PDB file of C-alpha atoms in Angstrom:
ATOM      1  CA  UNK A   1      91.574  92.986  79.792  1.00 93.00           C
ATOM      2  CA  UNK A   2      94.622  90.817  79.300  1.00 96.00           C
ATOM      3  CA  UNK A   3      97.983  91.261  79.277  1.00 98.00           C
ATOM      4  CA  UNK A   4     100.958  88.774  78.138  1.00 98.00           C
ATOM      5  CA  UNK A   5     104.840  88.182  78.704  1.00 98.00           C
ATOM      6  CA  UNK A   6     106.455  85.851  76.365  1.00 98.00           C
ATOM      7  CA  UNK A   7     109.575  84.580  74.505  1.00 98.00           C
ATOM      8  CA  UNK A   8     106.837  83.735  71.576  1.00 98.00           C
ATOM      9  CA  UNK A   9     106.557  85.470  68.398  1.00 98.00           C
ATOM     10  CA  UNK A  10     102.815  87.538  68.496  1.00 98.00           C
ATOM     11  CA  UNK A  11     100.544  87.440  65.763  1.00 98.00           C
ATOM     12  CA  UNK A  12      98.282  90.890  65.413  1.00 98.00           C
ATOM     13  CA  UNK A  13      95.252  89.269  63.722  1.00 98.00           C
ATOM     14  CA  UNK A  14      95.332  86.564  66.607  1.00 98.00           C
ATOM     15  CA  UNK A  15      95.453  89.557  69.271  1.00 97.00           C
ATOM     16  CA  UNK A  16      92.259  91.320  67.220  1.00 98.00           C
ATOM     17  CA  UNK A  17      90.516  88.316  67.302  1.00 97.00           C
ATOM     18  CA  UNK A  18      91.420  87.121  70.824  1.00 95.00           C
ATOM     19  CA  UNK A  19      89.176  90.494  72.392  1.00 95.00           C
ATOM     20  CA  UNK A  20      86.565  90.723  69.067  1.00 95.00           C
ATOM     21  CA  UNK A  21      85.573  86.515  69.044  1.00 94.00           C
ATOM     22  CA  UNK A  22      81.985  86.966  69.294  1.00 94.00           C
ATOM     23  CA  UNK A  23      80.844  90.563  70.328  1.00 95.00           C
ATOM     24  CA  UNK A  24      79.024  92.427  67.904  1.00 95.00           C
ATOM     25  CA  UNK A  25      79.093  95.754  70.452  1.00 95.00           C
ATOM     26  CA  UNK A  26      82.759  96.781  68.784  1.00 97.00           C
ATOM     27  CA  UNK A  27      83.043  99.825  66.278  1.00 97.00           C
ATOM     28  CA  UNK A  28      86.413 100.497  66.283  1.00 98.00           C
ATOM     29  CA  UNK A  29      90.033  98.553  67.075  1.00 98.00           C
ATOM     30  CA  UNK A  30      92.883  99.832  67.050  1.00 98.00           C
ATOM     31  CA  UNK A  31      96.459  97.908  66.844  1.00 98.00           C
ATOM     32  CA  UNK A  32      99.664  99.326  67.668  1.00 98.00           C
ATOM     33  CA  UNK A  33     103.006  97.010  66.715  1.00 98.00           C
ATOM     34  CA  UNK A  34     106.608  98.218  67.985  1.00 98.00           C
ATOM     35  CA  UNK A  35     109.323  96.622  66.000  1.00 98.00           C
ATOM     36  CA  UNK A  36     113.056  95.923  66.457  1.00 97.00           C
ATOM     37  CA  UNK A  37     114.876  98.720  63.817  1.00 96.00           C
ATOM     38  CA  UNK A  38     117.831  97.085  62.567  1.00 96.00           C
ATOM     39  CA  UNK A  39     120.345 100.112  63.009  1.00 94.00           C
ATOM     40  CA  UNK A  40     120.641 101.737  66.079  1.00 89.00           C
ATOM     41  CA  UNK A  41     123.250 104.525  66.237  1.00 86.00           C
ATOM     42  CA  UNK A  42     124.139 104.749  63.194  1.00 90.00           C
ATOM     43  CA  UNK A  43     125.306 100.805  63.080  1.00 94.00           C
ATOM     44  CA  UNK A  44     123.587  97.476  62.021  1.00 96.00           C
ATOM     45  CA  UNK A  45     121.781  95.831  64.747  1.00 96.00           C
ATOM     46  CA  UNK A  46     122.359  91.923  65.374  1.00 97.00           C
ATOM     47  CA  UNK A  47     119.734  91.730  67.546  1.00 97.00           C
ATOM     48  CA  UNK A  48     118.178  93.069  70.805  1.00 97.00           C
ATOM     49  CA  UNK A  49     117.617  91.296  73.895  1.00 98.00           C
ATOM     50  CA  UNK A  50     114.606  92.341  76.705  1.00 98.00           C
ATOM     51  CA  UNK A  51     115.136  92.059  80.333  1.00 98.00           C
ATOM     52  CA  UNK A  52     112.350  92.149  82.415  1.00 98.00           C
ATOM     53  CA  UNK A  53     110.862  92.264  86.136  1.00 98.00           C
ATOM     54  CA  UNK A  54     108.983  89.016  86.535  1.00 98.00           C
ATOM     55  CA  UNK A  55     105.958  89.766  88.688  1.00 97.00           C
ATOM     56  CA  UNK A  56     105.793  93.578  87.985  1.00 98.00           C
ATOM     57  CA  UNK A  57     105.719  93.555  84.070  1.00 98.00           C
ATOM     58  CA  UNK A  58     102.329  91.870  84.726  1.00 97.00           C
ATOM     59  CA  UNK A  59     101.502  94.073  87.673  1.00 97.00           C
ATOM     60  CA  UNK A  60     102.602  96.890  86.303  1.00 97.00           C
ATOM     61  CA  UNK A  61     100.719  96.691  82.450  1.00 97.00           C
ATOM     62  CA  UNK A  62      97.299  95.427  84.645  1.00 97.00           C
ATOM     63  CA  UNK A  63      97.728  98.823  86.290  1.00 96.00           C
ATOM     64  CA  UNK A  64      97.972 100.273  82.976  1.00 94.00           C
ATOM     65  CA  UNK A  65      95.216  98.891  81.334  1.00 97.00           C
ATOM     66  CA  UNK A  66      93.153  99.609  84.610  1.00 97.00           C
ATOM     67  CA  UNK A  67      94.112 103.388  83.833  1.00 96.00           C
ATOM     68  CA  UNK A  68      92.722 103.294  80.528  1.00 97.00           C
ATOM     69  CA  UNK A  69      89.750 101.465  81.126  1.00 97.00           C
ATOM     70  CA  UNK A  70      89.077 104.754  84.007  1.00 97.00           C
ATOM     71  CA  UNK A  71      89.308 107.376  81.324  1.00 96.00           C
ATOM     72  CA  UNK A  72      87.471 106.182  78.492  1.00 97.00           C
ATOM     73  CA  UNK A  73      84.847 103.737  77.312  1.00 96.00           C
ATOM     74  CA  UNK A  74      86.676 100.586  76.162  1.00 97.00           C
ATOM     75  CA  UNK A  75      85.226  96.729  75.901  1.00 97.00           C
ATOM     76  CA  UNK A  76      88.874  95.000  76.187  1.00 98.00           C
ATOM     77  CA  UNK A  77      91.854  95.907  75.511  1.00 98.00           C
ATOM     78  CA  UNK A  78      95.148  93.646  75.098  1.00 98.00           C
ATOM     79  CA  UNK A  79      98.650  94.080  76.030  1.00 98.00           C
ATOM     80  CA  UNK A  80     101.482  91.424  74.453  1.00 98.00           C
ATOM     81  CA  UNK A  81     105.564  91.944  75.436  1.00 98.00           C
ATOM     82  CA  UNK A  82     107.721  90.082  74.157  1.00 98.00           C
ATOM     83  CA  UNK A  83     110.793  89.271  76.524  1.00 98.00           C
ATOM     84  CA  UNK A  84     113.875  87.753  75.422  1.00 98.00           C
ATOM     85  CA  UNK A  85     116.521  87.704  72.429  1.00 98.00           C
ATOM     86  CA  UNK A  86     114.726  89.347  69.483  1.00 98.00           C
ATOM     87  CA  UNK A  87     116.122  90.170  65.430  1.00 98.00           C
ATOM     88  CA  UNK A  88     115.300  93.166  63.900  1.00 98.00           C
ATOM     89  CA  UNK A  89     112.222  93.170  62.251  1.00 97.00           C
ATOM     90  CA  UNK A  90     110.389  91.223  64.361  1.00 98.00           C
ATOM     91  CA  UNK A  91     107.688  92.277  67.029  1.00 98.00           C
ATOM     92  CA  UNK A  92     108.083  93.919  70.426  1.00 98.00           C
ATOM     93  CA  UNK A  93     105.100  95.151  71.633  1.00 98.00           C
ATOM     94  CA  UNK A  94     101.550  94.883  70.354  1.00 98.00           C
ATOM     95  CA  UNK A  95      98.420  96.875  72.044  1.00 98.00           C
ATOM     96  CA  UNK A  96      94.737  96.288  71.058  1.00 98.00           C
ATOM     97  CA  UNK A  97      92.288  98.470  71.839  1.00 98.00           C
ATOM     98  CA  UNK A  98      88.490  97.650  71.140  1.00 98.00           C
ATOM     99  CA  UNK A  99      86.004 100.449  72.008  1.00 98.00           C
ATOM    100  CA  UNK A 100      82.519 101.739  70.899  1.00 96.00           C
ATOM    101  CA  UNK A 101      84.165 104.650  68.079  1.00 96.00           C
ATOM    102  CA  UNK A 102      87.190 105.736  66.723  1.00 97.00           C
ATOM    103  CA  UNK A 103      88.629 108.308  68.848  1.00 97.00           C
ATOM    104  CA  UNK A 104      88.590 106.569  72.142  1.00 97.00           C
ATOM    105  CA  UNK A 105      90.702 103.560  70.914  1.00 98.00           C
ATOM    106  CA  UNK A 106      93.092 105.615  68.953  1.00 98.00           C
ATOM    107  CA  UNK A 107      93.535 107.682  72.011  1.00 97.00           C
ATOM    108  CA  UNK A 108      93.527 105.046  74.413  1.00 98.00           C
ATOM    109  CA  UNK A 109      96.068 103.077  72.092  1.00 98.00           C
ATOM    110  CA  UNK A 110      98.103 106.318  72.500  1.00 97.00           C
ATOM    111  CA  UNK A 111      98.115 106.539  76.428  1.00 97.00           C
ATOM    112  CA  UNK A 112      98.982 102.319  76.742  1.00 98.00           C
ATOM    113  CA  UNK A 113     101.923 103.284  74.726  1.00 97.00           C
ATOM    114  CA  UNK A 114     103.033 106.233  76.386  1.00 96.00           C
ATOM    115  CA  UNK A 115     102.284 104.848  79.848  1.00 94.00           C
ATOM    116  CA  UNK A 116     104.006 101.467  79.073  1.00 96.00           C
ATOM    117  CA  UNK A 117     107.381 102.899  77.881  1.00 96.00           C
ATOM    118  CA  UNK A 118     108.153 104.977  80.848  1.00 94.00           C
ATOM    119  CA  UNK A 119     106.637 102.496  83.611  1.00 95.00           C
ATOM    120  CA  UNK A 120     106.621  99.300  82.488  1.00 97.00           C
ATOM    121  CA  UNK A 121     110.111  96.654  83.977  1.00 98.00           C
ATOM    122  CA  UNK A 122     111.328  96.186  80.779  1.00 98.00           C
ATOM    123  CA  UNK A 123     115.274  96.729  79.618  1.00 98.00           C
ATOM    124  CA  UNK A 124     116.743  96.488  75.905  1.00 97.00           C
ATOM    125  CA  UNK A 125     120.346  95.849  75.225  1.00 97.00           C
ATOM    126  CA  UNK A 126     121.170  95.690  71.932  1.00 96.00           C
ATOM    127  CA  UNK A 127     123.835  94.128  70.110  1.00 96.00           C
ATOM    128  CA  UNK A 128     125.772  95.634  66.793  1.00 96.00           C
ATOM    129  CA  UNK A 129     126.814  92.900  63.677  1.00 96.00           C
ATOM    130  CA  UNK A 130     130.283  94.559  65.173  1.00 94.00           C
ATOM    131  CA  UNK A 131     130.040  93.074  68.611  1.00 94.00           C
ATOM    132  CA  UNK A 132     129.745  96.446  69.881  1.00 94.00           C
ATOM    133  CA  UNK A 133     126.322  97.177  71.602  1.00 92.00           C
ATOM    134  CA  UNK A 134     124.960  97.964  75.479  1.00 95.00           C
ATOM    135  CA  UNK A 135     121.675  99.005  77.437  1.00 97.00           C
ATOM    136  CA  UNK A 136     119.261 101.475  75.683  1.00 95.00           C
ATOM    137  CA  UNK A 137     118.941 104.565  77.686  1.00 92.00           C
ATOM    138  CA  UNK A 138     115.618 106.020  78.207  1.00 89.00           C
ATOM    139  CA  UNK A 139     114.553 108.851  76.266  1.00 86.00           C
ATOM    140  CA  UNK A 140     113.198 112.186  77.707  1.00 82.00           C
ATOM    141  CA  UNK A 141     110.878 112.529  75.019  1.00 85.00           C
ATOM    142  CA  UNK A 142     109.067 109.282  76.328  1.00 86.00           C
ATOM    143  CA  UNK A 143     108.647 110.931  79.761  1.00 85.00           C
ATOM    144  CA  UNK A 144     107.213 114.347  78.034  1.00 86.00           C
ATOM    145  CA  UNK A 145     104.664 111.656  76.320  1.00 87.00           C
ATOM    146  CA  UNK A 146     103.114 110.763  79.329  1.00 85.00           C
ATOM    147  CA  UNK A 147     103.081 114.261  80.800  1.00 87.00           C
ATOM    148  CA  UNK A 148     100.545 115.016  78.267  1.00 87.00           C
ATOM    149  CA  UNK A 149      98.143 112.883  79.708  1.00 85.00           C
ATOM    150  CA  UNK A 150      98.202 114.511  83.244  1.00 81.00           C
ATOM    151  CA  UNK A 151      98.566 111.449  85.239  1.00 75.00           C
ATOM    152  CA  UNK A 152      98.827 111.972  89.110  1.00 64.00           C
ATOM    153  CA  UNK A 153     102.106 111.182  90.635  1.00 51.00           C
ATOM    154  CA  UNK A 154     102.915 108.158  92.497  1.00 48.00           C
TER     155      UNK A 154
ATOM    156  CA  UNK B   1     125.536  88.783 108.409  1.00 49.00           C
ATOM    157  CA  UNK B   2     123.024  87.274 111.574  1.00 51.00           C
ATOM    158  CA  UNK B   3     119.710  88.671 111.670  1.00 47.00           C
ATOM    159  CA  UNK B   4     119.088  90.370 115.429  1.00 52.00           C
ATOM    160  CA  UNK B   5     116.229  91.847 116.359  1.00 64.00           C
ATOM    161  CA  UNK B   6     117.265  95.125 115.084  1.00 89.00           C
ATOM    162  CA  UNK B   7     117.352  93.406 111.535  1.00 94.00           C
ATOM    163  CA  UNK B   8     114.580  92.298 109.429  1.00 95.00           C
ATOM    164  CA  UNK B   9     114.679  90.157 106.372  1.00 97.00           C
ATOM    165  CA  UNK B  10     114.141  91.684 102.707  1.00 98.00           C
ATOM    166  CA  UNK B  11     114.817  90.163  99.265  1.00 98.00           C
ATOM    167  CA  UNK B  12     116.963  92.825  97.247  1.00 98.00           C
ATOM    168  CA  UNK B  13     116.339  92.542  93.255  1.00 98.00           C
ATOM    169  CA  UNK B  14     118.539  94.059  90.150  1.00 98.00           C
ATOM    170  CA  UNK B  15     117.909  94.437  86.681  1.00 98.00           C
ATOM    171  CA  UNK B  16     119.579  95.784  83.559  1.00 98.00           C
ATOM    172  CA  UNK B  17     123.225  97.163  84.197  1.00 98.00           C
ATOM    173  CA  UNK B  18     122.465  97.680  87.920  1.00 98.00           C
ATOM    174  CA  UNK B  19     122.544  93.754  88.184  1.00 98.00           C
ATOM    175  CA  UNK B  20     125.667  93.490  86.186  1.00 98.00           C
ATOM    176  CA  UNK B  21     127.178  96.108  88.138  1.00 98.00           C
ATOM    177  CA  UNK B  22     126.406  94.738  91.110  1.00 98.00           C
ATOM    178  CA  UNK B  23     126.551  90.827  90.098  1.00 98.00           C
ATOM    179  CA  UNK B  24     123.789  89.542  91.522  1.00 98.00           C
ATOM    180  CA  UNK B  25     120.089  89.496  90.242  1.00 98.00           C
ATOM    181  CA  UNK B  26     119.073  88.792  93.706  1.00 98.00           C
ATOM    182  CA  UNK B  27     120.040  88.824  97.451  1.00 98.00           C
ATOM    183  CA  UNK B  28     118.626  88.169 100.722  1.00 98.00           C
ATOM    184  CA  UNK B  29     119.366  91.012 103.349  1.00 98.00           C
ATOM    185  CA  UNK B  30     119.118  91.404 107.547  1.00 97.00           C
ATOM    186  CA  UNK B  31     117.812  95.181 107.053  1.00 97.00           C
ATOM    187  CA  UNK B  32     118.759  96.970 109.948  1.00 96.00           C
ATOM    188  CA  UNK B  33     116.189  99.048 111.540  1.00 94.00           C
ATOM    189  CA  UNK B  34     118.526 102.320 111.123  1.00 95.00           C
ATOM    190  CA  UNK B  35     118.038 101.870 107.107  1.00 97.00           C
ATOM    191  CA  UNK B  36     114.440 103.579 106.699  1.00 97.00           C
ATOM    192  CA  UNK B  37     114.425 104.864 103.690  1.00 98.00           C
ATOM    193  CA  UNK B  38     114.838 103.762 100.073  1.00 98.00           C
ATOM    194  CA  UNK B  39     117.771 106.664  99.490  1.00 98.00           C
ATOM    195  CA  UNK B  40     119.032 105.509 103.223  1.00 98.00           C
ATOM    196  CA  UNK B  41     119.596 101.707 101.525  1.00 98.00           C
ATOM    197  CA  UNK B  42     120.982 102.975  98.432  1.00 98.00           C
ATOM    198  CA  UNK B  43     123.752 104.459 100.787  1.00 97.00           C
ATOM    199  CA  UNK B  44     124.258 101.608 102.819  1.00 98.00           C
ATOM    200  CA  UNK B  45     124.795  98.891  99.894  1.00 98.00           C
ATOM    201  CA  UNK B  46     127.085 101.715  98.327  1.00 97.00           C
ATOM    202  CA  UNK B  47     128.946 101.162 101.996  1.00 97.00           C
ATOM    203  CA  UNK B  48     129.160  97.383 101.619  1.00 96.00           C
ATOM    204  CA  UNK B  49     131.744  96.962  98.352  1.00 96.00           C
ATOM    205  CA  UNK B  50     133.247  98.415  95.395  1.00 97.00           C
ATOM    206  CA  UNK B  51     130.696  96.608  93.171  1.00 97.00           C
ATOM    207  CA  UNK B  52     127.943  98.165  95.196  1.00 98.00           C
ATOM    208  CA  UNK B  53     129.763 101.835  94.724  1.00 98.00           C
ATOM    209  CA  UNK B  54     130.116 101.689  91.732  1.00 98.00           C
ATOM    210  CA  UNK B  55     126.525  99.985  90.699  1.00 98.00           C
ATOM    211  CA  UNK B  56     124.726 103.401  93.184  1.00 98.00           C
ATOM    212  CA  UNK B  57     127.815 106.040  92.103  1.00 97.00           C
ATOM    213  CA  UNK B  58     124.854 107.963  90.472  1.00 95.00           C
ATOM    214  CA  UNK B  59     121.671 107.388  92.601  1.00 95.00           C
ATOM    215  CA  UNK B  60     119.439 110.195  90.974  1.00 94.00           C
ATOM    216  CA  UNK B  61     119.861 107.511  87.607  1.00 94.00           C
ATOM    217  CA  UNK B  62     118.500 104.813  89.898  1.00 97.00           C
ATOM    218  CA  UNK B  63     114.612 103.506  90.317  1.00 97.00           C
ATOM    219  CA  UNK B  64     113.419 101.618  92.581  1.00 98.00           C
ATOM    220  CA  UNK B  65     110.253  99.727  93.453  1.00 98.00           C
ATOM    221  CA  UNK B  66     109.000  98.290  96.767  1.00 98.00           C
ATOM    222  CA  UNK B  67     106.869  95.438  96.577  1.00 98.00           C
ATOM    223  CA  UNK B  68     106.845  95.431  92.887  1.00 98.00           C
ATOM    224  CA  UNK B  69     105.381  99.220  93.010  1.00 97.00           C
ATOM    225  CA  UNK B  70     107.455 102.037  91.832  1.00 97.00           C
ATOM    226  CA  UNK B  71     108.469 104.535  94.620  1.00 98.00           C
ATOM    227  CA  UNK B  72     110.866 107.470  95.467  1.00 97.00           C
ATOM    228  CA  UNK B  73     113.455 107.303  96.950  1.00 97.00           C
ATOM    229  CA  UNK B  74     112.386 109.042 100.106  1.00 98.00           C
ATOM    230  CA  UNK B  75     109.985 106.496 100.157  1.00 98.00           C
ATOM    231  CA  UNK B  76     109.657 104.006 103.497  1.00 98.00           C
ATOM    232  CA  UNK B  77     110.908 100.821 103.968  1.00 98.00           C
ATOM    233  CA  UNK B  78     108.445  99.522 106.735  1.00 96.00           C
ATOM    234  CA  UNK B  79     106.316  97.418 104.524  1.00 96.00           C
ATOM    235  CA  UNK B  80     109.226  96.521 101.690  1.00 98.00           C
ATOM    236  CA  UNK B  81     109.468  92.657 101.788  1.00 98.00           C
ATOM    237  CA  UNK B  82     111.375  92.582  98.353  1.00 98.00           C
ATOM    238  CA  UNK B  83     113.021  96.049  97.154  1.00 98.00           C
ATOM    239  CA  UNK B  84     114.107  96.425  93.469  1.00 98.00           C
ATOM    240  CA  UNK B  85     116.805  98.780  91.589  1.00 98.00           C
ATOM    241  CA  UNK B  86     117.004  99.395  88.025  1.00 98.00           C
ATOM    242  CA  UNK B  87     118.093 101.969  85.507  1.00 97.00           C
ATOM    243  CA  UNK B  88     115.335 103.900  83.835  1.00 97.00           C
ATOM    244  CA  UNK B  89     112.833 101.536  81.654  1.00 97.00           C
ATOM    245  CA  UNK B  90     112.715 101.093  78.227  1.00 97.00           C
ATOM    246  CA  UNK B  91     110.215  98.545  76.963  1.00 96.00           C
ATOM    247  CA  UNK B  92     107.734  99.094  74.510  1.00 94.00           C
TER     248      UNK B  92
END
């Protein structure tokens, strides 16, 4: 289990191979890559920046892999976030999810995802090519994401 | 503010638009012993300034995390050594 915070750019066959290097016990990966959009309400986006917690991002995406690890059979699994100013197009988030078969990684790849948007420290605030820009609220739908997964409350 | 003995220190922590609202990332407190609660706090920095106010004018918006855990805001304050506010997250 790992999990990063950088300013760096993340490179997704670098992640694969960082968890598969040497094991022959893997049957399935799964990758997941979030991306800056370049338009956000209905203008062109100059770029985003990512605030973060420093301390609890960690923290809090070790307590999220630990979840995963709980509910189904995975051999590692990696987390990278990218904090700092970011351009659209380039990389935000990328999970990795290496488990026996298919369905647990897709689905655990799922819950990371769902789990790290509504817990995890992190803030956007974008910034239009017209100056114009502020902090991303947080969607609902992200919260009704993780209620499918039926996670206690804490 | 002195510290007494019916104060305790705590490092208060803001992110996102609750820091620039408030405008400070971080501050050290004397947490008086009246303040149990994560909701009672909210009310007392909304007592201490206009900045404060207006960063806590909505406090059902708010988060906050104790110890770098989330919590509620009826949560206790007896073990919080640092205590965080931030608006909802939205990594990922």
């Amino acid at each position: 289990m790992t999990v990063r915070v950088q300013t760096e750019p993340f490179d997704v066959s670098a992640g694969i191979a960082a968890i598969t290097m040497g094991r022959t016990d893997i049957g399935a990966i799964v990758t997941f890559t979030g991306t800056v959009r370049g338009e956000a309400h209905g203008k062109l986006l100059a770029s985003m920046e990512l605030e973060h917690y420093p301390g609890m991002t960690e923290a809090e995406l070790v307590r999220v892999e630990a979840q995963a690890h709980t509910r189904w059979s995975l051999q590692d699994t990696l987390i990278i976030h990218r904090v700092g100013m970011l351009m659209p197009g380039e990389g935000i988030v990328l999970v990795v999810v290496a488990s026996p078969h298919r369905h647990a990684a897709f689905e655990a790849a799922s819950f990371l995802m769902d789990y790290l948007k509504t817990r995890a420290p992190f803030w956007k605030k974008e910034t239009a090519l017209d100056g114009s820009g502020g902090w991303v609220d947080a969607r609902e739908s992200d919260d009704a994401a993780l209620a499918r997964w039926n996670l206690p409350h804490s | 503010m002195a510290a007494g003995s019916d104060t305790r220190p705590v490092t208060l922590m803001y992110f996102a638009w609750v820091r620039e609202k408030v405008g400070v990332a971080r501050e050290e407190i004397a947490l008086p012993a009246s303040v149990a609660t994560v909701a009672d706090l909210i009310g007392w920095l909304s007592a201490r300034g206009p900045h404060y106010a207006n960063a806590f004018a909505k406090p059902d918006i708010i988060r906050a995390a104790i110890n770098q855990v989330h919590v509620k805001a009826t949560a206790s304050l007896a073990s919080a050594r640092e205590v965080a506010f931030f608006p909802p997250v939205t990594g990922g």
